Amino acid sequence: MAPARLAIGLAVLALLGAGAVWHVAASGDGGGTAMTFDPAVWRDEGRIYTDPFPRLAMAEALIAGGTLTGLTRPEVEDRLGPPTDTPYFADRDLVYWLSESQRGFGVDSHWLVMDFDGGGRVVRAEIVRD
């Protein structure tokens, strides 16, 4: 009887552990690991659309460091390239696709969105999901 209880107990622990791992992965809003901005990686089509989605980590670092605040549109585009052509976030001034969502089945995406003030400088940069 004891070996059967041990086997059941181990199976329950394995399921709980798998559930905890899934919860941690699914509950994260962003990558959680900032990465130093690298323009070559940011623009590398072969890397930006695959896990671990380096743009998300770089955008987190850019926002945390306030790097984008105060830049003009030409300065942002010089660093990040042309914005993503998308119908999403039409009310925002600049939009860049960052990654598939880390929640659920990757149906949503993360985006870097920016707004400019009347003088044409970034006043807000944030990561949002569609």
Coordinates of N, CA and C in Angstrom, one line a residue:
M1 N 0.8 -1.2 0.0 CA 0.0 0.0 0.0 C 0.9 1.3 0.0
A2 N 2.0 1.2 0.7 CA 2.8 2.4 0.8 C 3.4 2.8 -0.5
P3 N 3.9 1.8 -1.4 CA 4.4 2.2 -2.7 C 3.4 2.9 -3.6
A4 N 2.1 2.5 -3.5 CA 1.0 3.1 -4.3 C 0.8 4.5 -3.8
R5 N 0.8 4.8 -2.5 CA 0.6 6.1 -2.0 C 1.8 7.0 -2.4
L6 N 3.0 6.4 -2.3 CA 4.2 7.2 -2.7 C 4.1 7.6 -4.2
A7 N 3.7 6.6 -5.1 CA 3.5 6.9 -6.5 C 2.5 8.0 -6.7
I8 N 1.4 7.9 -6.0 CA 0.3 8.9 -6.2 C 0.8 10.3 -5.7
G9 N 1.5 10.3 -4.6 CA 2.0 11.5 -4.0 C 3.0 12.2 -5.0
L10 N 3.9 11.4 -5.6 CA 4.8 11.9 -6.5 C 4.1 12.4 -7.8
A11 N 3.1 11.8 -8.2 CA 2.4 12.2 -9.4 C 1.7 13.5 -9.1
V12 N 1.1 13.7 -7.9 CA 0.4 14.9 -7.6 C 1.5 16.1 -7.5
L13 N 2.6 15.8 -6.9 CA 3.7 16.8 -6.9 C 4.1 17.2 -8.2
A14 N 4.3 16.3 -9.1 CA 4.7 16.6 -10.5 C 3.7 17.4 -11.2
L15 N 2.4 17.1 -11.0 CA 1.3 18.0 -11.6 C 1.3 19.4 -11.0
L16 N 1.5 19.5 -9.7 CA 1.5 20.8 -9.1 C 2.7 21.6 -9.6
G17 N 3.8 20.9 -9.7 CA 5.0 21.6 -10.2 C 4.8 22.1 -11.6
A18 N 4.3 21.3 -12.5 CA 4.0 21.7 -13.9 C 3.1 22.8 -13.9
G19 N 2.0 22.8 -13.1 CA 1.1 23.9 -13.0 C 1.7 25.2 -12.6
A20 N 2.6 25.1 -11.6 CA 3.3 26.3 -11.1 C 4.2 26.9 -12.2
V21 N 4.9 26.0 -12.9 CA 5.8 26.5 -14.0 C 4.9 27.2 -15.1
W22 N 3.8 26.6 -15.4 CA 2.9 27.2 -16.4 C 2.4 28.5 -15.9
H23 N 2.0 28.6 -14.7 CA 1.5 29.8 -14.1 C 2.5 30.9 -14.2
V24 N 3.7 30.7 -13.8 CA 4.8 31.7 -13.9 C 5.0 32.1 -15.3
A25 N 5.0 31.2 -16.2 CA 5.3 31.6 -17.6 C 4.1 32.3 -18.2
A26 N 2.9 31.9 -17.8 CA 1.7 32.5 -18.4 C 1.3 33.8 -17.8
S27 N 1.8 34.1 -16.5 CA 1.4 35.3 -15.8 C 2.3 36.5 -16.1
G28 N 3.4 36.2 -16.7 CA 4.4 37.3 -17.0 C 3.8 38.2 -18.0
D29 N 3.9 39.6 -17.8 CA 3.4 40.5 -18.7 C 4.4 40.8 -19.8
G30 N 5.7 40.9 -19.4 CA 6.7 41.2 -20.4 C 7.8 40.1 -20.2
G31 N 8.9 40.3 -20.8 CA 10.0 39.4 -20.7 C 10.6 39.3 -19.4
G32 N 10.6 40.5 -18.6 CA 11.1 40.5 -17.3 C 12.6 40.6 -17.2
T33 N 13.3 40.5 -18.3 CA 14.7 40.6 -18.3 C 15.2 41.6 -19.3
A34 N 15.5 42.8 -18.8 CA 15.9 43.9 -19.7 C 17.2 43.5 -20.4
M35 N 17.4 43.9 -21.7 CA 18.6 43.6 -22.5 C 19.1 44.9 -23.1
T36 N 20.4 45.1 -23.0 CA 20.9 46.3 -23.6 C 20.6 46.5 -25.1
F37 N 20.2 47.7 -25.5 CA 19.8 47.9 -26.8 C 20.9 47.6 -27.8
D38 N 20.6 46.8 -28.8 CA 21.6 46.5 -29.9 C 20.8 46.7 -31.2
P39 N 21.2 47.8 -31.9 CA 20.5 48.1 -33.2 C 20.5 46.9 -34.2
A40 N 21.6 46.2 -34.2 CA 21.7 45.1 -35.2 C 20.7 44.0 -34.9
V41 N 20.6 43.7 -33.6 CA 19.6 42.6 -33.2 C 18.2 43.2 -33.3
W42 N 17.9 44.4 -33.0 CA 16.6 45.0 -33.1 C 16.1 44.9 -34.6
R43 N 17.0 45.1 -35.5 CA 16.5 45.0 -36.9 C 16.7 43.7 -37.6
D44 N 17.2 42.7 -36.9 CA 17.5 41.4 -37.5 C 16.2 40.6 -37.7
E45 N 15.7 40.5 -38.9 CA 14.4 39.9 -39.2 C 14.5 38.4 -38.8
G46 N 15.6 37.8 -38.8 CA 15.8 36.4 -38.4 C 15.6 36.1 -36.9
R47 N 15.8 37.2 -36.1 CA 15.8 37.0 -34.7 C 14.5 37.6 -34.0
I48 N 14.0 38.7 -34.6 CA 13.0 39.4 -33.8 C 11.7 38.7 -33.8
Y49 N 11.4 37.8 -34.7 CA 10.1 37.1 -34.7 C 10.2 35.7 -34.0
T50 N 11.3 35.4 -33.3 CA 11.4 34.1 -32.7 C 11.7 34.3 -31.2
D51 N 11.3 33.3 -30.4 CA 11.6 33.3 -29.0 C 13.1 33.3 -28.8
P52 N 13.7 34.1 -28.0 CA 13.1 34.8 -26.8 C 12.7 36.3 -27.1
F53 N 12.4 36.6 -28.3 CA 11.9 38.0 -28.7 C 12.8 39.1 -28.1
P54 N 14.0 39.3 -28.6 CA 14.9 40.3 -28.0 C 14.3 41.7 -28.0
R55 N 13.5 42.1 -28.9 CA 12.9 43.4 -28.9 C 12.2 43.7 -27.6
L56 N 11.5 42.8 -27.1 CA 10.7 43.0 -25.8 C 11.7 43.4 -24.7
A57 N 12.8 42.6 -24.6 CA 13.7 42.9 -23.5 C 14.4 44.2 -23.7
M58 N 14.8 44.5 -25.0 CA 15.4 45.8 -25.3 C 14.5 47.0 -25.0
A59 N 13.2 46.8 -25.4 CA 12.3 47.9 -25.2 C 12.1 48.2 -23.7
E60 N 12.1 47.1 -22.9 CA 12.0 47.3 -21.4 C 13.2 48.1 -20.9
A61 N 14.4 47.8 -21.4 CA 15.5 48.6 -21.0 C 15.5 50.0 -21.5
L62 N 15.0 50.3 -22.7 CA 14.9 51.6 -23.2 C 13.9 52.4 -22.4
I63 N 12.8 51.8 -22.0 CA 11.8 52.6 -21.2 C 12.3 52.8 -19.8
A64 N 12.9 51.7 -19.2 CA 13.4 51.9 -17.8 C 14.5 52.9 -17.7
G65 N 15.3 53.1 -18.7 CA 16.4 54.0 -18.7 C 16.0 55.4 -19.2
G66 N 14.7 55.6 -19.6 CA 14.2 56.9 -20.1 C 14.9 57.3 -21.4
T67 N 15.5 56.3 -22.1 CA 16.3 56.6 -23.3 C 15.5 57.3 -24.4
L68 N 14.2 56.9 -24.6 CA 13.4 57.4 -25.6 C 12.7 58.8 -25.4
T69 N 12.5 59.1 -24.1 CA 11.9 60.3 -23.7 C 12.7 61.5 -24.2
G70 N 12.1 62.4 -24.9 CA 12.7 63.7 -25.4 C 13.2 63.6 -26.8
L71 N 13.3 62.3 -27.4 CA 13.8 62.2 -28.7 C 12.7 62.7 -29.7
T72 N 13.1 63.1 -30.9 CA 12.2 63.5 -32.0 C 11.9 62.2 -32.8
R73 N 10.9 62.3 -33.6 CA 10.5 61.2 -34.4 C 11.7 60.7 -35.3
P74 N 12.4 61.7 -36.0 CA 13.6 61.2 -36.8 C 14.6 60.5 -35.9
E75 N 14.8 61.0 -34.7 CA 15.8 60.4 -33.8 C 15.4 59.0 -33.5
V76 N 14.1 58.8 -33.1 CA 13.6 57.4 -32.8 C 13.8 56.5 -34.0
E77 N 13.3 57.0 -35.2 CA 13.4 56.1 -36.3 C 14.8 55.8 -36.8
D78 N 15.8 56.8 -36.5 CA 17.2 56.5 -36.8 C 17.7 55.4 -35.9
R79 N 17.2 55.3 -34.7 CA 17.7 54.2 -33.8 C 16.9 52.9 -33.9
L80 N 15.6 53.0 -34.1 CA 14.7 51.8 -34.1 C 14.3 51.4 -35.5
G81 N 14.6 52.2 -36.5 CA 14.1 51.9 -37.9 C 12.7 52.4 -38.1
P82 N 12.1 52.1 -39.2 CA 10.7 52.5 -39.4 C 9.7 51.8 -38.5
P83 N 8.7 52.5 -38.1 CA 7.7 51.9 -37.2 C 7.0 50.7 -38.0
T84 N 6.3 49.9 -37.2 CA 5.5 48.8 -37.7 C 4.3 49.3 -38.4
D85 N 4.0 48.8 -39.6 CA 2.8 49.2 -40.3 C 1.7 48.3 -39.8
T86 N 0.8 48.9 -39.0 CA -0.3 48.2 -38.4 C -1.5 49.1 -38.1
P87 N -2.7 48.5 -38.2 CA -3.9 49.3 -37.9 C -4.1 49.4 -36.4
Y88 N -3.4 48.7 -35.6 CA -3.5 48.8 -34.1 C -2.9 50.1 -33.6
F89 N -3.5 50.6 -32.6 CA -3.0 51.8 -31.9 C -2.9 53.0 -32.8
A90 N -4.0 53.2 -33.6 CA -4.0 54.3 -34.5 C -3.9 55.7 -33.8
D91 N -4.3 55.7 -32.5 CA -4.3 56.9 -31.8 C -2.9 57.2 -31.2
R92 N -1.9 56.4 -31.4 CA -0.5 56.6 -30.9 C 0.3 57.1 -32.0
D93 N 1.4 57.7 -31.7 CA 2.3 58.4 -32.7 C 3.2 57.4 -33.4
L94 N 3.9 56.5 -32.7 CA 4.8 55.5 -33.2 C 4.5 54.2 -32.6
V95 N 4.5 53.1 -33.4 CA 4.2 51.7 -32.9 C 5.3 50.8 -33.5
Y96 N 5.8 50.0 -32.6 CA 6.8 48.9 -33.0 C 6.3 47.6 -32.4
W97 N 6.3 46.5 -33.2 CA 5.9 45.2 -32.7 C 7.1 44.7 -32.0
L98 N 6.9 44.0 -30.8 CA 8.0 43.5 -30.0 C 8.0 42.0 -29.9
S99 N 6.8 41.4 -29.6 CA 6.8 40.0 -29.4 C 5.4 39.4 -29.3
E100 N 5.3 38.1 -29.4 CA 4.1 37.4 -29.1 C 3.9 37.5 -27.6
S101 N 2.7 37.5 -27.2 CA 2.4 37.5 -25.8 C 2.9 36.3 -25.1
Q102 N 3.4 36.5 -23.8 CA 3.8 35.4 -23.0 C 2.7 34.7 -22.3
R103 N 1.5 35.2 -22.5 CA 0.3 34.6 -21.9 C -0.4 33.7 -22.9
G104 N -1.1 32.7 -22.3 CA -2.0 31.9 -23.1 C -1.2 31.2 -24.3
F105 N -1.8 31.4 -25.5 CA -1.3 30.7 -26.6 C -0.6 31.6 -27.6
G106 N -0.1 32.8 -27.2 CA 0.6 33.7 -28.0 C -0.3 34.4 -29.1
V107 N -1.6 34.5 -28.8 CA -2.5 35.2 -29.7 C -2.3 36.7 -29.7
D108 N -2.0 37.3 -28.6 CA -1.8 38.7 -28.5 C -0.3 39.0 -28.8
S109 N 0.0 40.3 -28.9 CA 1.4 40.7 -29.1 C 1.7 41.8 -28.2
H110 N 3.0 42.0 -27.9 CA 3.5 43.2 -27.2 C 3.9 44.2 -28.2
W111 N 3.7 45.5 -27.9 CA 4.0 46.6 -28.8 C 4.7 47.7 -28.0
L112 N 5.6 48.3 -28.6 CA 6.2 49.6 -28.0 C 5.5 50.7 -28.7
V113 N 4.8 51.5 -27.9 CA 4.0 52.7 -28.4 C 4.6 53.9 -27.8
M114 N 4.6 55.0 -28.6 CA 5.1 56.3 -28.2 C 4.1 57.4 -28.6
D115 N 4.1 58.4 -27.7 CA 3.4 59.7 -28.0 C 4.4 60.8 -28.0
F116 N 4.1 61.8 -28.8 CA 4.9 63.0 -28.9 C 4.1 64.2 -28.4
D117 N 4.9 65.2 -27.9 CA 4.2 66.4 -27.4 C 4.1 67.4 -28.6
G118 N 3.6 68.6 -28.3 CA 3.5 69.6 -29.3 C 4.8 70.0 -30.0
G119 N 5.9 69.8 -29.3 CA 7.2 70.2 -29.8 C 7.8 69.0 -30.6
G120 N 7.1 67.9 -30.8 CA 7.6 66.8 -31.6 C 8.6 65.9 -30.8
R121 N 8.5 65.9 -29.5 CA 9.4 65.0 -28.7 C 8.6 64.0 -28.0
V122 N 9.2 62.8 -27.8 CA 8.6 61.7 -27.1 C 8.3 62.1 -25.6
V123 N 7.0 62.0 -25.3 CA 6.7 62.3 -23.9 C 6.2 61.0 -23.1
R124 N 5.9 60.0 -23.9 CA 5.5 58.8 -23.3 C 5.9 57.6 -24.2
A125 N 6.5 56.6 -23.6 CA 6.8 55.4 -24.3 C 6.5 54.2 -23.4
E126 N 5.7 53.3 -23.9 CA 5.3 52.2 -23.0 C 5.1 50.9 -23.8
I127 N 5.1 49.8 -23.1 CA 4.8 48.5 -23.7 C 3.3 48.2 -23.4
V128 N 2.6 47.8 -24.5 CA 1.2 47.5 -24.4 C 0.9 46.2 -25.1
R129 N -0.2 45.6 -24.8 CA -0.7 44.3 -25.5 C -1.9 44.7 -26.3
D130 N -2.0 44.0 -27.5 CA -3.3 44.2 -28.3 C -4.3 43.2 -27.8

